[in-house]
PDB file of C-alpha atoms in Angstrom:
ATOM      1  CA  UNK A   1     -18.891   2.898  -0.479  1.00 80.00           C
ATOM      2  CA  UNK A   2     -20.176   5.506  -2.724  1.00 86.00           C
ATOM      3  CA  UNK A   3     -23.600   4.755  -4.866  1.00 91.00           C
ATOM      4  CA  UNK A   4     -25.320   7.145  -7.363  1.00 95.00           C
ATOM      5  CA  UNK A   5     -28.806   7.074  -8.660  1.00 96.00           C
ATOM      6  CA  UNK A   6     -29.619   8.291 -11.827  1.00 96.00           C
ATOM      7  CA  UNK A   7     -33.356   8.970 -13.555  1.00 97.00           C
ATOM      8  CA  UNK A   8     -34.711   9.135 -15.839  1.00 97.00           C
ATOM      9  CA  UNK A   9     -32.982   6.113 -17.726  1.00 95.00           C
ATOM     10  CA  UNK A  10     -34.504   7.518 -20.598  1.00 97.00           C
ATOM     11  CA  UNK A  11     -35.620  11.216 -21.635  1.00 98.00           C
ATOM     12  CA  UNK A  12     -37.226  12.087 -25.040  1.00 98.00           C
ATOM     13  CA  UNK A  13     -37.960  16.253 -25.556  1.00 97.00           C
ATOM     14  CA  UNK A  14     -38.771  18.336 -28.650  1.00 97.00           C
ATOM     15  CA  UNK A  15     -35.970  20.188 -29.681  1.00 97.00           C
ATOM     16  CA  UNK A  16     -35.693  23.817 -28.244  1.00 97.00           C
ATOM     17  CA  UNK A  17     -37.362  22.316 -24.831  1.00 97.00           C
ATOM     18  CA  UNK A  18     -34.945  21.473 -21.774  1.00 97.00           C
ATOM     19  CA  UNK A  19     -34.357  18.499 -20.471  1.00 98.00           C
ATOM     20  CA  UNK A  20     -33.234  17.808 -16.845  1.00 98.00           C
ATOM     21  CA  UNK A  21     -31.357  14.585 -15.027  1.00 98.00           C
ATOM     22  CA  UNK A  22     -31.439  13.844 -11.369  1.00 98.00           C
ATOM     23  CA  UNK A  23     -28.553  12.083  -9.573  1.00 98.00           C
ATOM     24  CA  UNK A  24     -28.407  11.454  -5.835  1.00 97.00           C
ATOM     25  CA  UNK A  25     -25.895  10.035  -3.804  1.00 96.00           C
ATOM     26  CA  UNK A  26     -25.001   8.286  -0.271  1.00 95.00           C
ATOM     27  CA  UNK A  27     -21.712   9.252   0.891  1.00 92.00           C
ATOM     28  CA  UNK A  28     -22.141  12.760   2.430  1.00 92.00           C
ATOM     29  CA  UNK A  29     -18.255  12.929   2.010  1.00 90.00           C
ATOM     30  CA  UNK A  30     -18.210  12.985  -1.600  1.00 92.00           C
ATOM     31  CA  UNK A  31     -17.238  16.654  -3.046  1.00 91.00           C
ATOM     32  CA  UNK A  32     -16.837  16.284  -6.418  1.00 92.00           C
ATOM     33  CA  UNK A  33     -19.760  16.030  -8.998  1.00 95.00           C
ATOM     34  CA  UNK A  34     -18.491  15.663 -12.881  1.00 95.00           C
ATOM     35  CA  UNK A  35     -21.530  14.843 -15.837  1.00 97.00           C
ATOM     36  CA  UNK A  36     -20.152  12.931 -18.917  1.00 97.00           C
ATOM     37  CA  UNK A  37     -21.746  12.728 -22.276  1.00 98.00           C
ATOM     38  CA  UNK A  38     -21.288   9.726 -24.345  1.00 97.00           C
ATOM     39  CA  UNK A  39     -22.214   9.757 -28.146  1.00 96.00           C
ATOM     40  CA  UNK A  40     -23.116   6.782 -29.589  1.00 93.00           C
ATOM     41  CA  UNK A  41     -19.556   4.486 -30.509  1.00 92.00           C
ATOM     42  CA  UNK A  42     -18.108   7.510 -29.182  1.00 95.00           C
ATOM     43  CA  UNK A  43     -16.128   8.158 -25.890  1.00 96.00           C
ATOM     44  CA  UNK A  44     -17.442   9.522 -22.468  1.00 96.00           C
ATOM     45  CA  UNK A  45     -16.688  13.311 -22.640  1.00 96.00           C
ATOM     46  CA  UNK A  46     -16.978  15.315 -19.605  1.00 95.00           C
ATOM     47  CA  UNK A  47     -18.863  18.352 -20.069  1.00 97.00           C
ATOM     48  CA  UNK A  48     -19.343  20.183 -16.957  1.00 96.00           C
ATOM     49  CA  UNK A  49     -18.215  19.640 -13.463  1.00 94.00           C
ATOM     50  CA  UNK A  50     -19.394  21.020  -9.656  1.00 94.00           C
ATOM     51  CA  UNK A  51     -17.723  20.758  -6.554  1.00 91.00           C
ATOM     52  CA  UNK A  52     -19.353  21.050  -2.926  1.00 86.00           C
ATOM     53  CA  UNK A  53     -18.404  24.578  -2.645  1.00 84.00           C
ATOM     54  CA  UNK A  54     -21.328  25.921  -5.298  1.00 84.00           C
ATOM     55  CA  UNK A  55     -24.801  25.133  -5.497  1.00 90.00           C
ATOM     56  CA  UNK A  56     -24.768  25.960  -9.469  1.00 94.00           C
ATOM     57  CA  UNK A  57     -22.559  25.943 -12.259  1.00 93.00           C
ATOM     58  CA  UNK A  58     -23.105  27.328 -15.789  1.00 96.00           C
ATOM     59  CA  UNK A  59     -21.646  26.772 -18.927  1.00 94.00           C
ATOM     60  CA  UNK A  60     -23.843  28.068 -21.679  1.00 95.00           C
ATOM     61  CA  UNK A  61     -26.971  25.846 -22.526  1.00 97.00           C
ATOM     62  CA  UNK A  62     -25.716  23.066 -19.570  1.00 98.00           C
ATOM     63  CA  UNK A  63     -26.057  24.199 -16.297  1.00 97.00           C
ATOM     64  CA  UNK A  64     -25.594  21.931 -12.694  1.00 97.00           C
ATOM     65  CA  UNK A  65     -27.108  22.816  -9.384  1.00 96.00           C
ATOM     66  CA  UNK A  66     -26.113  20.598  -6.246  1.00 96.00           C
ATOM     67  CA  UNK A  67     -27.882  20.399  -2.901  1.00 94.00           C
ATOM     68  CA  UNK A  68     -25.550  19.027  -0.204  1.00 93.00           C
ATOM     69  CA  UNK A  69     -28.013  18.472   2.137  1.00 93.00           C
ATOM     70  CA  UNK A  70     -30.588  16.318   0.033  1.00 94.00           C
ATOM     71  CA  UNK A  71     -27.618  14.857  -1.246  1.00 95.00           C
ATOM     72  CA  UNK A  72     -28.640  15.236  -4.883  1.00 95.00           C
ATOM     73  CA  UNK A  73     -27.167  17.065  -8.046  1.00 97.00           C
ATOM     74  CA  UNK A  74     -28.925  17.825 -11.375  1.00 97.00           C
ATOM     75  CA  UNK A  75     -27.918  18.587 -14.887  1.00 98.00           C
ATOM     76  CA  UNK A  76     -29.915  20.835 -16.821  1.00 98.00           C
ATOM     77  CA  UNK A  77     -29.841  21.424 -21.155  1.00 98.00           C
ATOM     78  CA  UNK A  78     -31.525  24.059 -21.990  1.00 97.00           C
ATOM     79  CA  UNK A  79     -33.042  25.308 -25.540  1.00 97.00           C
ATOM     80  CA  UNK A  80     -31.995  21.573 -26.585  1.00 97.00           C
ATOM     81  CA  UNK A  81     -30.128  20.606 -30.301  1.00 97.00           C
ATOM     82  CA  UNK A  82     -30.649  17.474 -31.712  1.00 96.00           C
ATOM     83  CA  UNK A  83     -26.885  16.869 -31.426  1.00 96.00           C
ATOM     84  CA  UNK A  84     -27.600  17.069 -27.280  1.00 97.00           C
ATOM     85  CA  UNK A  85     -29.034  13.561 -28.017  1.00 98.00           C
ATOM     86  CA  UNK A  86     -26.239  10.919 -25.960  1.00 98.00           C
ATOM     87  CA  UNK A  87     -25.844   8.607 -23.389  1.00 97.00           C
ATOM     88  CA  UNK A  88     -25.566  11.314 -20.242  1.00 98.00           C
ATOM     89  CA  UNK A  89     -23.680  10.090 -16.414  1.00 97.00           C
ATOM     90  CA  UNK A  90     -23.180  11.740 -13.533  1.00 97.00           C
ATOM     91  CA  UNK A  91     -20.543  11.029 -10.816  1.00 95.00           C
ATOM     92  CA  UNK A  92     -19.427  11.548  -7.523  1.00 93.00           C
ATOM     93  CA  UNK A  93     -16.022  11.478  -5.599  1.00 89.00           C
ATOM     94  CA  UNK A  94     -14.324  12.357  -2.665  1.00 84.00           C
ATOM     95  CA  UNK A  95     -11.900  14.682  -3.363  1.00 75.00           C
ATOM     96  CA  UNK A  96      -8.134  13.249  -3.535  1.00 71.00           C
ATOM     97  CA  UNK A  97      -9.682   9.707  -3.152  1.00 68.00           C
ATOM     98  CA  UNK A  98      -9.494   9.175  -7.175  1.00 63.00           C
ATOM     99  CA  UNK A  99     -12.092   6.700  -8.148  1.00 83.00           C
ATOM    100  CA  UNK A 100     -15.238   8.063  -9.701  1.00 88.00           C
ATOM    101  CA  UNK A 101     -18.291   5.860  -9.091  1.00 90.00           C
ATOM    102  CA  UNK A 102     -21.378   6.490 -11.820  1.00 92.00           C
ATOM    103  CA  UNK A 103     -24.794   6.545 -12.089  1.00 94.00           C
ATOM    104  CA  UNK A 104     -26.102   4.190 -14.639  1.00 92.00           C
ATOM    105  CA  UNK A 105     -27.265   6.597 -17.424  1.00 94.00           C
ATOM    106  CA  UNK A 106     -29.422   8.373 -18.858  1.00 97.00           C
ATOM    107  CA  UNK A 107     -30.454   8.333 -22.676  1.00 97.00           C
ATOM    108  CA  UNK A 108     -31.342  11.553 -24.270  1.00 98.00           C
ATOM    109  CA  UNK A 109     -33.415  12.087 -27.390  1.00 97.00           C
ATOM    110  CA  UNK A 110     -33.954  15.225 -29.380  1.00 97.00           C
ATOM    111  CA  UNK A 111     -36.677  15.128 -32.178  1.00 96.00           C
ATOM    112  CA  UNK A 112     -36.344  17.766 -34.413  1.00 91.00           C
TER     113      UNK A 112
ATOM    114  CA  UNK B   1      -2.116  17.208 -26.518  1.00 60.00           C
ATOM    115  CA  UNK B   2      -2.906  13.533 -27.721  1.00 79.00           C
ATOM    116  CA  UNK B   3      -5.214  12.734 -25.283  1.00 94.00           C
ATOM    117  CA  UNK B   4      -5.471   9.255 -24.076  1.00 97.00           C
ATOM    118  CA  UNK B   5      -4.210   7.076 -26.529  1.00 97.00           C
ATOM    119  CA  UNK B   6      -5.224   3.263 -26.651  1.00 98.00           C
ATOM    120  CA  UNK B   7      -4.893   0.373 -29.154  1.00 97.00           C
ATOM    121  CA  UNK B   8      -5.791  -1.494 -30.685  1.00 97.00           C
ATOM    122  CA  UNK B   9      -9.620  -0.211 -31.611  1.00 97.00           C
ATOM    123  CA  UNK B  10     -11.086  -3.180 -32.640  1.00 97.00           C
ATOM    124  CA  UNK B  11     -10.334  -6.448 -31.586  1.00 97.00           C
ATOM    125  CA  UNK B  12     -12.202  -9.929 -32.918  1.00 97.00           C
ATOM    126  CA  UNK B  13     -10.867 -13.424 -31.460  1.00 97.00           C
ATOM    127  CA  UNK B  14     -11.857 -16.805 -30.317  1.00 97.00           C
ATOM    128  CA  UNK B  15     -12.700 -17.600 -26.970  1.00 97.00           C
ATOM    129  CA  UNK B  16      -9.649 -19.060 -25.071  1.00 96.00           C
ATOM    130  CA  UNK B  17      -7.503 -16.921 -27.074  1.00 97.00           C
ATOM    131  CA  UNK B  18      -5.282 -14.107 -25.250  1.00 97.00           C
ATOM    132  CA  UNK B  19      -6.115 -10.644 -25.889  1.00 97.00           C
ATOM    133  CA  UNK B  20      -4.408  -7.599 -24.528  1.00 98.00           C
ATOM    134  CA  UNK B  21      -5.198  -4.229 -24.787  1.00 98.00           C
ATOM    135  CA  UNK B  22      -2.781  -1.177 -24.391  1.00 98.00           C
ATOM    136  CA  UNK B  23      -3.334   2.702 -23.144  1.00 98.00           C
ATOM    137  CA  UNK B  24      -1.021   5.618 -22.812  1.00 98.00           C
ATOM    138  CA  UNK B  25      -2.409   7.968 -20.465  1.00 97.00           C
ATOM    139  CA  UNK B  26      -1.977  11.615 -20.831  1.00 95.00           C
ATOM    140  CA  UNK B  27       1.227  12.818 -19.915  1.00 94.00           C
ATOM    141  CA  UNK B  28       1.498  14.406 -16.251  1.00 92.00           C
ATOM    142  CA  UNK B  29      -1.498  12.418 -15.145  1.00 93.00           C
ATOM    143  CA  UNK B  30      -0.575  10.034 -12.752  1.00 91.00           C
ATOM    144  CA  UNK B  31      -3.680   8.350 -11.683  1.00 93.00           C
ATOM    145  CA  UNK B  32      -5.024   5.407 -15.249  1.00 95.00           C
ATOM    146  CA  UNK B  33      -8.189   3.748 -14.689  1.00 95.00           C
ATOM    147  CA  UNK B  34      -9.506   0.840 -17.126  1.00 97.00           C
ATOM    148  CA  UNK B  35     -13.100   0.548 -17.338  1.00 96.00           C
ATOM    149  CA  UNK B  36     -15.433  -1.837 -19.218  1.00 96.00           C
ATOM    150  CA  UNK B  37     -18.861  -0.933 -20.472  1.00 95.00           C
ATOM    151  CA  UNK B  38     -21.910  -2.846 -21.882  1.00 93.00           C
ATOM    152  CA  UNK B  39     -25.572  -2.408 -22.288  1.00 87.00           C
ATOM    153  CA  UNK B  40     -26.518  -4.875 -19.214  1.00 86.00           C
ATOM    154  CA  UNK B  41     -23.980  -3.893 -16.829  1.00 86.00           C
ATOM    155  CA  UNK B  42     -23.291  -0.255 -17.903  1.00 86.00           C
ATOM    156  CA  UNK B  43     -19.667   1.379 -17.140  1.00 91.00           C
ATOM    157  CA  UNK B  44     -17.464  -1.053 -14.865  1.00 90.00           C
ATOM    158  CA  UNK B  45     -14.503   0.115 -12.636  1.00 92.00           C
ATOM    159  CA  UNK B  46     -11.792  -2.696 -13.605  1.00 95.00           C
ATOM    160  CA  UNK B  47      -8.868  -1.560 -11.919  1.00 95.00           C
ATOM    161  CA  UNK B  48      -7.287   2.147 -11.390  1.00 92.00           C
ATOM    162  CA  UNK B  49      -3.215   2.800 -10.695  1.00 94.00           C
ATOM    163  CA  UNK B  50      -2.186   5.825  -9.375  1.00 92.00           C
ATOM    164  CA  UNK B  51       1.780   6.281  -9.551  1.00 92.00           C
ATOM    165  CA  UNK B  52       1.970   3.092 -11.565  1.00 94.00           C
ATOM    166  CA  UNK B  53       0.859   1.309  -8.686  1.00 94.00           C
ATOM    167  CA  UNK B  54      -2.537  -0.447  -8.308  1.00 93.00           C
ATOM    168  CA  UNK B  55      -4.803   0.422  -5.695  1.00 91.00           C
ATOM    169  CA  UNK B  56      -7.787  -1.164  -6.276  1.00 88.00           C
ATOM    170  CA  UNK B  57      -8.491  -4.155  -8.662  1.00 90.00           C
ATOM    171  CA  UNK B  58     -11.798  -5.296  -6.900  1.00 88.00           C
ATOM    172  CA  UNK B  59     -13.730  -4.751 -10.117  1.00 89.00           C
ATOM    173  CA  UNK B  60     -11.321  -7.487 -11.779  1.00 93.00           C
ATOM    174  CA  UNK B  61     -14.170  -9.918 -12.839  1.00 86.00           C
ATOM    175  CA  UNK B  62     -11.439 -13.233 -12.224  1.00 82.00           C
ATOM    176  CA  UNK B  63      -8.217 -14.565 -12.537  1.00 89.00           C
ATOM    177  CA  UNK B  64      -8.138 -14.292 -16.587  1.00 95.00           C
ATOM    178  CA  UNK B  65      -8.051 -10.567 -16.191  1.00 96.00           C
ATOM    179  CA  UNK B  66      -4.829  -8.969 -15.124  1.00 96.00           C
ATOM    180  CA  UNK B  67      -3.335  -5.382 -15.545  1.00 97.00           C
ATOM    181  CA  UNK B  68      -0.318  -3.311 -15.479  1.00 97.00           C
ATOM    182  CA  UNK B  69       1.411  -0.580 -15.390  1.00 97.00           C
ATOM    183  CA  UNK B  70       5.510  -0.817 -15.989  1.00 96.00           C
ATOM    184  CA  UNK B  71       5.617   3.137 -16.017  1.00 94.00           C
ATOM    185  CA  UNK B  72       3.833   6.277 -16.337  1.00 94.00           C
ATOM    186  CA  UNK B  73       2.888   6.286 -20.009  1.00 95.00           C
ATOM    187  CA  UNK B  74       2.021   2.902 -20.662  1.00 96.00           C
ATOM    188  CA  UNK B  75      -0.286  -0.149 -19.402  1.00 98.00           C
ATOM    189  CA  UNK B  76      -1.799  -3.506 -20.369  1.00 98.00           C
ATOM    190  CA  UNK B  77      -5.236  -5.079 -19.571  1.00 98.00           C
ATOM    191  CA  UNK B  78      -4.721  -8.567 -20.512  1.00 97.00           C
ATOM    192  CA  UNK B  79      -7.484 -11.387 -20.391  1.00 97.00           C
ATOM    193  CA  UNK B  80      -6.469 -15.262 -20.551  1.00 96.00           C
ATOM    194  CA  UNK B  81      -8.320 -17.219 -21.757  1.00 96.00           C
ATOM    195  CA  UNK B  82     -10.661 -15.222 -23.356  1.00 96.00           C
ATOM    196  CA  UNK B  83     -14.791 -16.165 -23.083  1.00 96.00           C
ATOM    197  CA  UNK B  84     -17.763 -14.629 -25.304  1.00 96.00           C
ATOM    198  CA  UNK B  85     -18.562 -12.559 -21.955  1.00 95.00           C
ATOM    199  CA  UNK B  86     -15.737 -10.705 -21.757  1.00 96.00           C
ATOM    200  CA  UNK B  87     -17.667  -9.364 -25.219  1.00 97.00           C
ATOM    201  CA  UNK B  88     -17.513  -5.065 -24.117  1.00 97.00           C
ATOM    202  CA  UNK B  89     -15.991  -2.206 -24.571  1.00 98.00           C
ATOM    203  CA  UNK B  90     -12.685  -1.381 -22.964  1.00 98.00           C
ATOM    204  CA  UNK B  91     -11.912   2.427 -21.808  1.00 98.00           C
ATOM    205  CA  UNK B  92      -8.759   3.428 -20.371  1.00 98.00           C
ATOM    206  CA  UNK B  93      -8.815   6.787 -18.543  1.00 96.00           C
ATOM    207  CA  UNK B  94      -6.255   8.849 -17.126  1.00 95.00           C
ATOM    208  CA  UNK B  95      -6.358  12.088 -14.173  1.00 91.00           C
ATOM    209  CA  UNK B  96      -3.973  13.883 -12.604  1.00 87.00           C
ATOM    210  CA  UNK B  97      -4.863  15.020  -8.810  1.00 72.00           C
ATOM    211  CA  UNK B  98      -7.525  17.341  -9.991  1.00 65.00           C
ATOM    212  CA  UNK B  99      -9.840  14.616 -10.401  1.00 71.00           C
ATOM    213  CA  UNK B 100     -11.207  14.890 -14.017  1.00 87.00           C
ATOM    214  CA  UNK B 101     -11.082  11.447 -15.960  1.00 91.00           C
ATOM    215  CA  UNK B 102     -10.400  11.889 -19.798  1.00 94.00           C
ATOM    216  CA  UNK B 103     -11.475   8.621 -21.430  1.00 96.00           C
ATOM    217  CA  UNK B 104      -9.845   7.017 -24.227  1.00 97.00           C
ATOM    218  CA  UNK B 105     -11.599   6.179 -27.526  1.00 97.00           C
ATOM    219  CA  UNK B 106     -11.967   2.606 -26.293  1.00 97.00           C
ATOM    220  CA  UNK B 107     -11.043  -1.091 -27.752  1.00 98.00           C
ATOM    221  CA  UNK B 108     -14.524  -2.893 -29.071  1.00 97.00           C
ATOM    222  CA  UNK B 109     -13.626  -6.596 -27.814  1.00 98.00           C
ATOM    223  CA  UNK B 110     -15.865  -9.380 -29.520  1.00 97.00           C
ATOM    224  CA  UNK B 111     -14.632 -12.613 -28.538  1.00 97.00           C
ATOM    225  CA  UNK B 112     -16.170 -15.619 -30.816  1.00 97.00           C
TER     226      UNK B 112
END
């Protein structure tokens, strides 16, 4: 099956620096790549997605690049808020197959 | 739209009591996915239906755990007898074919 990698596990910047999580995954199938953000107490939200047909994907400040071939995808915050500080997963899926599988995590902190 | 919708939010009981928790999935999506997260193990795949049917329940930790789905907008996780492990929070999450899971604001289970 599916297994993603995620680093850092943990990630402290200064606010208006960017910040930058690595994923990586095994199954060369997989062709869906969504990141969540989870507050703290609060709910996994998705906030940006990719699929295997673009390398990049921006969305304001959060942007995600993908390299099939290396198998890895990375999300990127720039000119970071202290309110960008959460719990951050990626995830990867074969299209139609359903089940997401995630990486572990990665903590985010923003000092003002 | 409601989002996914699950109850209750809090939950305290004594181990070897039973304990059930309930989602309602968006409506339209047809795939619900129950999930349980803590800080050693991270986010868990449980159990995921798609059509109110389950497909895969290998990340059912035992026999106290059991789940259903009786129609599209509604379905149990139920765990009998409870233990202090099964201490976590509980997300329910919901997609239609597109892929994208929308998480539920989760049930806080502390069993005593």
């Amino acid at each position: 099956g599916e297994n993603v990698e995620q680093h850092p596990s943990t990630l402290s910047v200064q606010e208006g620096d960017s910040a930058v999580i690595k994923c990586t995954y095994s199954d060369s199938a997989s062709n869906y790549f969504p990141w969540y953000k989870q507050e703290l107490g609060k709910r996994p939200q998705l906030i940006i997605d990719i699929r295997s047909n673009v390398g990049e994907k921006k969305d304001q400040r959060i942007a995600v690049t993908l390299n099939k071939t290396a198998k890895h995808f990375s999300l990127h915050i720039t000119e970071t808020q202290p309110e960008d500080s959460a719990v951050y997963f990626c995830a990867a899926t074969l299209s139609g197959y359903s089940t997401l599988t995630f990486g572990k995590g990665t903590m985010l902190l923003v000092s003002p | 739209d409601a989002g996914v919708i699950q109850s209750p939010r809090h939950e305290v009981t004594e181990m070897g009591q039973e304990v059930t928790l309930r989602c309602k999935p968006i409506s339209g999506h047809n795939s619900l996915f129950w999930y349980r997260q803590t800080m050693m193990r991270g986010l868990e795949l449980l159990i995921y239906f798609n059509n109110n049917v389950p497909i895969d329940d290998s990340g059912m930790p035992e026999d106290r755990f059991s789940a259903k789905m009786p129609n599209a907008s509604f379905s149990t996780l139920k765990i009998q007898p409870s233990e202090p492990r099964d201490s976590a929070v509980y997300f329910c999450a919901s997609s239609s074919v597109q892929e994208t899971q929308y998480f539920g604001p989760g049930t806080r289970l502390l069993v005593l």
